[in-house]
Short mmCIF file of C-alpha atoms in Angstrom, two decimals:
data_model
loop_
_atom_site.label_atom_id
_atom_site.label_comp_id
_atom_site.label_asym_id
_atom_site.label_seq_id
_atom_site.Cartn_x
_atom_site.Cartn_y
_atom_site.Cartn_z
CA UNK A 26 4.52 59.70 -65.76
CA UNK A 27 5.91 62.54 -63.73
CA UNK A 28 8.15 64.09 -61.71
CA UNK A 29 8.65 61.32 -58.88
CA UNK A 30 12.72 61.69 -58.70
CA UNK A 31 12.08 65.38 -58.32
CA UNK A 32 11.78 64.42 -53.93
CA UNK A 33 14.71 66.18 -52.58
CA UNK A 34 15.84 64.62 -49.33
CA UNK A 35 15.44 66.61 -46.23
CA UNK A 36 18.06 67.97 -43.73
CA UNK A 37 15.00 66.88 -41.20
CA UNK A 38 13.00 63.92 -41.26
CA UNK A 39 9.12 64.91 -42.17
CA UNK A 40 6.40 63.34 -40.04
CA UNK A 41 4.19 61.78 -41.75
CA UNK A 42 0.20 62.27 -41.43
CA UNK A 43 -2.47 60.17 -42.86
CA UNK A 44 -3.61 63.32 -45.18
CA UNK A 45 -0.19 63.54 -46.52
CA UNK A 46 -0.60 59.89 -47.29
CA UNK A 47 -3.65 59.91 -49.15
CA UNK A 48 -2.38 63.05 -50.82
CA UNK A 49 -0.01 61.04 -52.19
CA UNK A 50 -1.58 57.78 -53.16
CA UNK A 51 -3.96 59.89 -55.35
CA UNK A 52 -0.89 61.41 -57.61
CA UNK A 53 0.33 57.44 -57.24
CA UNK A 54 -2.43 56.27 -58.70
CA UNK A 55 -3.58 59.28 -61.52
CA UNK A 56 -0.16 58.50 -62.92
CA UNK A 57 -0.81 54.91 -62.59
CA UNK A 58 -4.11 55.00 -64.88
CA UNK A 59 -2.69 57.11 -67.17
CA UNK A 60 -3.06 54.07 -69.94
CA UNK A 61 -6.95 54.47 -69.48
CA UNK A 62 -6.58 57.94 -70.48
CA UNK A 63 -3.69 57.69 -73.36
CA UNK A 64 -5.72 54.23 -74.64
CA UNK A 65 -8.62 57.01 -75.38
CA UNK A 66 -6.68 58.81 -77.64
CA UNK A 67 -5.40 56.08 -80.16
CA UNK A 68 -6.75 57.00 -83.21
CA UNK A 69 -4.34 59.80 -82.48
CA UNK A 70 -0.23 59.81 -83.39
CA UNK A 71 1.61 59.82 -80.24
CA UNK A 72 3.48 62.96 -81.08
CA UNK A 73 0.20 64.97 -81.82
CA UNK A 74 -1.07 64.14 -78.38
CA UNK A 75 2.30 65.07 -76.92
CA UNK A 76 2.17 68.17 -78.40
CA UNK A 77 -1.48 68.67 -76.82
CA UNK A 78 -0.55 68.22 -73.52
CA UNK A 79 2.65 70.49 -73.61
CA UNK A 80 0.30 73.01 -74.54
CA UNK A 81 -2.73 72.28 -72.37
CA UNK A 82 -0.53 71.88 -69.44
CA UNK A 83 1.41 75.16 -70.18
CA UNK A 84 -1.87 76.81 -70.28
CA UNK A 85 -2.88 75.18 -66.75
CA UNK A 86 0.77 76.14 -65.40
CA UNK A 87 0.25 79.61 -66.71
CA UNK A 88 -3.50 79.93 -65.08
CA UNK A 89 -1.76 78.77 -61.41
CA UNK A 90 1.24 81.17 -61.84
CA UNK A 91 -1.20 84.12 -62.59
CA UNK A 92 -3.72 82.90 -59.30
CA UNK A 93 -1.53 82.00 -57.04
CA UNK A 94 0.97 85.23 -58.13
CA UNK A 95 4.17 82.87 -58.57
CA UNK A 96 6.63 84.67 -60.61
CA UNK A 97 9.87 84.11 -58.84
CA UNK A 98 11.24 81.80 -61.00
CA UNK A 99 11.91 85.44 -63.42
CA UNK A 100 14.64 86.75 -60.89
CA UNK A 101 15.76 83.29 -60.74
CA UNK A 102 16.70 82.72 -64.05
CA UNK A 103 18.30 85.97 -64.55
CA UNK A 104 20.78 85.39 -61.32
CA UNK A 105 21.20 81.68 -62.77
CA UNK A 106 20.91 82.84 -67.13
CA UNK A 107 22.87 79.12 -67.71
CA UNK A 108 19.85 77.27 -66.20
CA UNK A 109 17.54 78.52 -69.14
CA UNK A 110 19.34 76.42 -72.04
CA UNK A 111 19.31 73.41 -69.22
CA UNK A 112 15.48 73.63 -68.10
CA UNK A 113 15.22 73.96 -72.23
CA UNK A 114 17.36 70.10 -72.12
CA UNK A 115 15.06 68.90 -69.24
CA UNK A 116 11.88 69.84 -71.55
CA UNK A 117 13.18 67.96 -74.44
CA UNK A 118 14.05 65.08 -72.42
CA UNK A 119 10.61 64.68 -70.21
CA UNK A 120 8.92 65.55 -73.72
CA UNK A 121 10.97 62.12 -75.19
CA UNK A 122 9.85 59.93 -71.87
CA UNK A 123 6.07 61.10 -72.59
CA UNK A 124 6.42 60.46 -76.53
CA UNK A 125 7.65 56.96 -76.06
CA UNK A 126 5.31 56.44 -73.10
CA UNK A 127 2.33 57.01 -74.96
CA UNK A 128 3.40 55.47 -77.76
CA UNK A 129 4.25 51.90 -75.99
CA UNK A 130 0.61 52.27 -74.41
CA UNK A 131 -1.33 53.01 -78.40
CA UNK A 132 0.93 49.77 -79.33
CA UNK A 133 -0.13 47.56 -76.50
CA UNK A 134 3.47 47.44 -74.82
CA UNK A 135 2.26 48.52 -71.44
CA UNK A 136 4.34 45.99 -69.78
CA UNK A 137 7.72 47.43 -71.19
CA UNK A 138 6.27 50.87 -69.99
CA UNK A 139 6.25 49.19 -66.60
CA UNK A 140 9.34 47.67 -66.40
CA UNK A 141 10.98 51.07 -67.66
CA UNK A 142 9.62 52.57 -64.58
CA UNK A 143 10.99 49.74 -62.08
CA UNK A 144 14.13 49.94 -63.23
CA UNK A 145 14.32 54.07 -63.12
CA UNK A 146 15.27 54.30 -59.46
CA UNK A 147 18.07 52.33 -60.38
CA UNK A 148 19.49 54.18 -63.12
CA UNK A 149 19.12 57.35 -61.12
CA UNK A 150 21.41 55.48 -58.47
CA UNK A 151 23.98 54.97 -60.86
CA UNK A 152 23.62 58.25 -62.56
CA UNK A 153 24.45 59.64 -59.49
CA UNK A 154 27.39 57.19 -59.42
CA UNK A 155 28.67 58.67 -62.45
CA UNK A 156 28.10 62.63 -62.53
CA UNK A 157 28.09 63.42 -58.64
CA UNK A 158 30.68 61.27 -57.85
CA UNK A 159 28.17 59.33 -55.11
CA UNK A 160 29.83 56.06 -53.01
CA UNK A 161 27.24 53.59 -53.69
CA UNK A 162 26.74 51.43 -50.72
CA UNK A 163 27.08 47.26 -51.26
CA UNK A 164 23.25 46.73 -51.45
CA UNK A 165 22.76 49.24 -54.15
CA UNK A 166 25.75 47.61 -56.34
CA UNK A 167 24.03 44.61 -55.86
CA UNK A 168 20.36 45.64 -57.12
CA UNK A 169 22.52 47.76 -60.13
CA UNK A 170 23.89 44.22 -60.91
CA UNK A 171 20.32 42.65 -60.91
CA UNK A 172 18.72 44.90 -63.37
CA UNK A 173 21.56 44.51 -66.03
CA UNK A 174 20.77 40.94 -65.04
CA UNK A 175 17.55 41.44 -66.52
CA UNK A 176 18.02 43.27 -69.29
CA UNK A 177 20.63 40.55 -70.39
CA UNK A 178 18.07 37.77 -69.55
CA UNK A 179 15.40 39.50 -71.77
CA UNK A 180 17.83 40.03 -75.07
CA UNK A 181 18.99 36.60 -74.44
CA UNK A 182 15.85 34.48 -73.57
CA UNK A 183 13.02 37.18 -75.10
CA UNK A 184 15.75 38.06 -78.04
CA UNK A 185 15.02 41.69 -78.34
CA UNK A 186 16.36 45.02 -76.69
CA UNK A 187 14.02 45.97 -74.06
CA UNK A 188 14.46 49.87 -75.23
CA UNK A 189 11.25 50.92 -74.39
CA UNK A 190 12.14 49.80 -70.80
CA UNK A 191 15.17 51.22 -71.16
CA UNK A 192 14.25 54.78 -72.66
CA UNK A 193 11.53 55.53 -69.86
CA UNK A 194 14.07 54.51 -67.74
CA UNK A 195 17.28 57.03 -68.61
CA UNK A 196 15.11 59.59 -69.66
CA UNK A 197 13.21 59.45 -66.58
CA UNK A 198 16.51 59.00 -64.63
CA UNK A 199 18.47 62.02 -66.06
CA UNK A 200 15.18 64.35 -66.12
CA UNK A 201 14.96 63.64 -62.24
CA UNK A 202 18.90 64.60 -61.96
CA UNK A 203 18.85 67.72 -63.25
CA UNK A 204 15.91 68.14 -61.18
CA UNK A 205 18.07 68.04 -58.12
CA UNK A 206 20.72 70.31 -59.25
CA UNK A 207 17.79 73.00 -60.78
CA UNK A 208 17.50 76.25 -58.39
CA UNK A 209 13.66 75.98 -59.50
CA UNK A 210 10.82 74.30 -58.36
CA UNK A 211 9.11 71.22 -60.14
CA UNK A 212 6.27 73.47 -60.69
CA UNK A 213 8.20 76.61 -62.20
CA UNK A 214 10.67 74.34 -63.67
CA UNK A 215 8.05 72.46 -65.75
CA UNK A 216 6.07 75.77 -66.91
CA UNK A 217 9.75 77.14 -67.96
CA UNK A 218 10.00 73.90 -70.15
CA UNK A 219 6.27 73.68 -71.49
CA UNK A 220 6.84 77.49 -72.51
CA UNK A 221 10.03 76.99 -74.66
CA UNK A 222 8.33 73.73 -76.01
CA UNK A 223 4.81 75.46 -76.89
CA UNK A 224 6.22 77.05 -80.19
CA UNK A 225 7.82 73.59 -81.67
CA UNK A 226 4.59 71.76 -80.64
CA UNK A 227 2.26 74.37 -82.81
CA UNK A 228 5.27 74.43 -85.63
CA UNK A 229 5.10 70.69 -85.84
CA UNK A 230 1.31 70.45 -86.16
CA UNK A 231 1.48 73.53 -88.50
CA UNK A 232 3.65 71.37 -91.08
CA UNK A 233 2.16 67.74 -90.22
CA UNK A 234 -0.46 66.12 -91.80
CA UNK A 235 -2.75 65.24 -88.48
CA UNK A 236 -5.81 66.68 -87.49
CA UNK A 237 -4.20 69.63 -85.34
CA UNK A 238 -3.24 71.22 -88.78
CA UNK A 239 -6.84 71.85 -89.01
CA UNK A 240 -7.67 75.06 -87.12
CA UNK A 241 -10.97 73.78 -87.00
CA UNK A 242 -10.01 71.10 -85.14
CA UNK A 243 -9.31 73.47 -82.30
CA UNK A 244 -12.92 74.76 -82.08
CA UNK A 245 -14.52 71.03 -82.29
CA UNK A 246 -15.77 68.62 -79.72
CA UNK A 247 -12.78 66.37 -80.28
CA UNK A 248 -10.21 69.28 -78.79
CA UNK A 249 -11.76 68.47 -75.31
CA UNK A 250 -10.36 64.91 -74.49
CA UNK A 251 -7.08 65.66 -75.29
CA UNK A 252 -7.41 69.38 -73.35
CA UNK A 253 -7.55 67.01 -70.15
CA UNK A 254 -3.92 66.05 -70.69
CA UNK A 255 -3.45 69.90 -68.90
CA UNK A 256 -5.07 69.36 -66.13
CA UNK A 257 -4.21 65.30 -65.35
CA UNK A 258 -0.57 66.00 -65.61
CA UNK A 259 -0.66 68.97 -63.40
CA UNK A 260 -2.76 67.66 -60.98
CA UNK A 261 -0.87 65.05 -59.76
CA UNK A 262 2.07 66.85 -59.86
CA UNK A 263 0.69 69.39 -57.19
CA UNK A 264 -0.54 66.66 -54.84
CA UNK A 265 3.16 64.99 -55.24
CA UNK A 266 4.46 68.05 -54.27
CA UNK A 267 2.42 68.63 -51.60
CA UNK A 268 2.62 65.48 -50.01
CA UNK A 269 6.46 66.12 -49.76
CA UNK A 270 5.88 67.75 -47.34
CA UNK A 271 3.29 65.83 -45.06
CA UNK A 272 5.10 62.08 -45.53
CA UNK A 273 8.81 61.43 -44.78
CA UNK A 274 11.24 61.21 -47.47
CA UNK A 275 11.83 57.39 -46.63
CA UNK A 276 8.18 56.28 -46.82
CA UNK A 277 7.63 58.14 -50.28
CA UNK A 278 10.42 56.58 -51.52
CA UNK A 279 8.71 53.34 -51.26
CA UNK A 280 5.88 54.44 -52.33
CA UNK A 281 6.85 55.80 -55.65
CA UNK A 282 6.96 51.96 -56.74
CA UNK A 283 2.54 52.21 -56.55
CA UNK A 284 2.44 53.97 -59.96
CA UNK A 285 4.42 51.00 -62.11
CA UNK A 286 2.73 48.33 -60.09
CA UNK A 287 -0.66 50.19 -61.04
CA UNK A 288 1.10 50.07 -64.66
CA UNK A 289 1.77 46.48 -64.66
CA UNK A 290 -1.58 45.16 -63.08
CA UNK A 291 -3.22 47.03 -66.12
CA UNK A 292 -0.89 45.40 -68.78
CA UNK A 293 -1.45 41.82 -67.56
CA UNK A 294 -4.60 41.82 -66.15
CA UNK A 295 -6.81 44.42 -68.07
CA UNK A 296 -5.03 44.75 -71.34
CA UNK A 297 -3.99 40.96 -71.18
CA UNK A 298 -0.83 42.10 -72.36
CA UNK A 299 1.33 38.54 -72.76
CA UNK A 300 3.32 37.43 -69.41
CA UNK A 301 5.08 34.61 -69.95
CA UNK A 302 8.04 32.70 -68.07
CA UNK A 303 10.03 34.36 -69.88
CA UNK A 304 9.25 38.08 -68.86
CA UNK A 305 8.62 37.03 -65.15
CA UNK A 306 12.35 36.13 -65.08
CA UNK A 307 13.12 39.22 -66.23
CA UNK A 308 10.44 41.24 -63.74
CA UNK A 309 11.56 39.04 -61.23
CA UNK A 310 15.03 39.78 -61.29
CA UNK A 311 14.08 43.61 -61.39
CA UNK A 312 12.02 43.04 -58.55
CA UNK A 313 14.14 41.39 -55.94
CA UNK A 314 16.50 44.35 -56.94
CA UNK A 315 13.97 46.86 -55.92
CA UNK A 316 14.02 44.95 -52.79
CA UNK A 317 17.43 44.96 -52.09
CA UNK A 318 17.34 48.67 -52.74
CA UNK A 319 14.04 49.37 -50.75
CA UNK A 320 15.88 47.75 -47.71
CA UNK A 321 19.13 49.55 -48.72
CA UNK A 322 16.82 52.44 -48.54
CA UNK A 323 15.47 51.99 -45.46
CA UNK A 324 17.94 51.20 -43.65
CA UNK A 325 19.71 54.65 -44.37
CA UNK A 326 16.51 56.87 -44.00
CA UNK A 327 16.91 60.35 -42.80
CA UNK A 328 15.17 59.94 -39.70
CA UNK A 329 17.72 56.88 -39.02
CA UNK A 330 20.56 59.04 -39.95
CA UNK A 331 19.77 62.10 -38.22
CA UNK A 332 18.92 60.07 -34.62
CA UNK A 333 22.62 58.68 -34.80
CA UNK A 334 24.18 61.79 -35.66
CA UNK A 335 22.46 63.35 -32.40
CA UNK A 336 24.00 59.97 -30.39
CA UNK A 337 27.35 60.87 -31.72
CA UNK A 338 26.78 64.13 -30.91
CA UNK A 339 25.46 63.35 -27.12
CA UNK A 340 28.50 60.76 -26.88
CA UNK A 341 31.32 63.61 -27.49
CA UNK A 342 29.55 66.22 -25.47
CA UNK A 343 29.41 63.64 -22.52
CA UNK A 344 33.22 62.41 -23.46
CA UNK A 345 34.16 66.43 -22.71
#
């Protein structure tokens, strides 16, 4: 998964066009089928293929910045020096929500992978609770208070820790809030954290015994299927981006939930992952959440907003 808490929410509302939201189903769904791709890789260890695609997407990132001439983010680390050792924090942690993502896909735990993801717009909420000092509004208490529902529900009933779940989820969570605080942009911010990653990746299959210690492993036909991990993390991420700015914030928002759904429907229905009562108590209770938060959501949208701040506005002008 990616970068979907990296939306920052505009001081307009966005109109939204059907190619913005096609745009965006396609990044939806590429990180949605990701467990196709990862499920290829399995006779691999999940930190040898996580150390593939930090380097085959740097190499991507570093093609685009070169094309496209995009070396801004130079004079913006040296005004903001501080935000190197914190993009350096954001790498680590987005490199520790891929490791345990792939690793819950190569161990058939899909389904925990999913709910991890549901419950991440929720822990961002109350992150934001916590570190910006955010007034959370009676709805979003509310759908806080169902997911530790279900997370209570699956240690009592299922008996385990869902820590997958819960891993995805604050890692996730706290990559996408130091997102919003970064003066970068996803794109700049994620080739400043593939570049100081690059050189612990290559150390760590250097001193490992896996079959990237092999330098003629690099120069055989087996390189090339985990080379696409470059190019299907970045892709996505540019069509996300881009459709930022074709669909409005609110709308996106709602949309972000496609890529777990995706998640899920694979777990249960291709991977016949096990779904018992049990675990739809504990989805279930995550998912009427969501939907307290969705409507939560929508009714505060920025459009919303904005349209009654111009009717307060009207109503004092016409009160002078």
């Amino acid at each position: 998964m990616t970068t979907q808490n990296v939306v920052k929410k505009p001081v307009t509302p966005i109109k939204t066009t059907r190619r913005g939201i096609i745009t965006a189903l396609i990044a939806f769904f590429i990180w949605g089928g990701f467990p196709l791709y990862f499920k290829q890789l399995s006779e691999y260890d999940a930190t040898e293929i996580i150390g593939h695609r930090i380097i085959w997407t740097f190499l991507c990132l570093l093609v685009l910045l070169v094309v496209t001439k995009r070396w801004q983010w130079i004079d913006t680390l040296k005004q903001n020096p501080r935000w190197i050792v914190y993009t350096f924090l954001s790498g680590l942690i987005i490199a520790t929500n891929w490791l345990t993502y792939v690793w819950a896909v190569n161990q058939d735990r899909i389904l925990e992978a999913s709910l991890g993801y549901f419950i991440g717009p929720l822990v961002g909420v109350a992150l934001s609770m916590i570190l910006f000092k955010e007034r959370l509004r009676t709805l979003q208490w509310v759908a806080i208070g169902f997911a530790l529902l279900s997370v209570a529900i699956q240690v009592i009933m299922i008996g385990s820790l869902p820590w997958i779940s819960l891993i995805l989820a604050f890692s996730f969570s706290t990559y996408g809030t130091i997102q919003r605080q970064t003066p970068l942009t996803a794109i700049d911010a994620m080739f400043v954290e593939t570049t100081m990653l690059v050189p612990i990746c290559l150390w760590w299959f250097w001193q490992s015994d896996v079959a990237s210690h092999q330098l003629s492993f690099w120069f055989s036909p087996n390189i090339w299927l985990l080379m696409i991990a470059g190019p299907i993390t970045l892709i996505p991420l540019l069509l996300f981006n881009k459709s930022t700015k074709l669909v409005a914030y609110s709308i996106l928002s709602f949309m972000n939930y496609l890529t777990p759904t995706f998640i899920f429907f694979l777990a249960v229905f291709y991977y016949n992952e096990a779904f018992d009562v049990k675990r739809l108590a504990v989805f279930g209770l995550i998912w009427f959440g969501l939907l307290l938060f969705s409507i939560d959501l929508w009714r505060h949208r920025p459009s919303k907003m904005l349209k009654a701040a111009r009717l307060r506005e009207e109503k004092l002008q016409q009160a002078k």
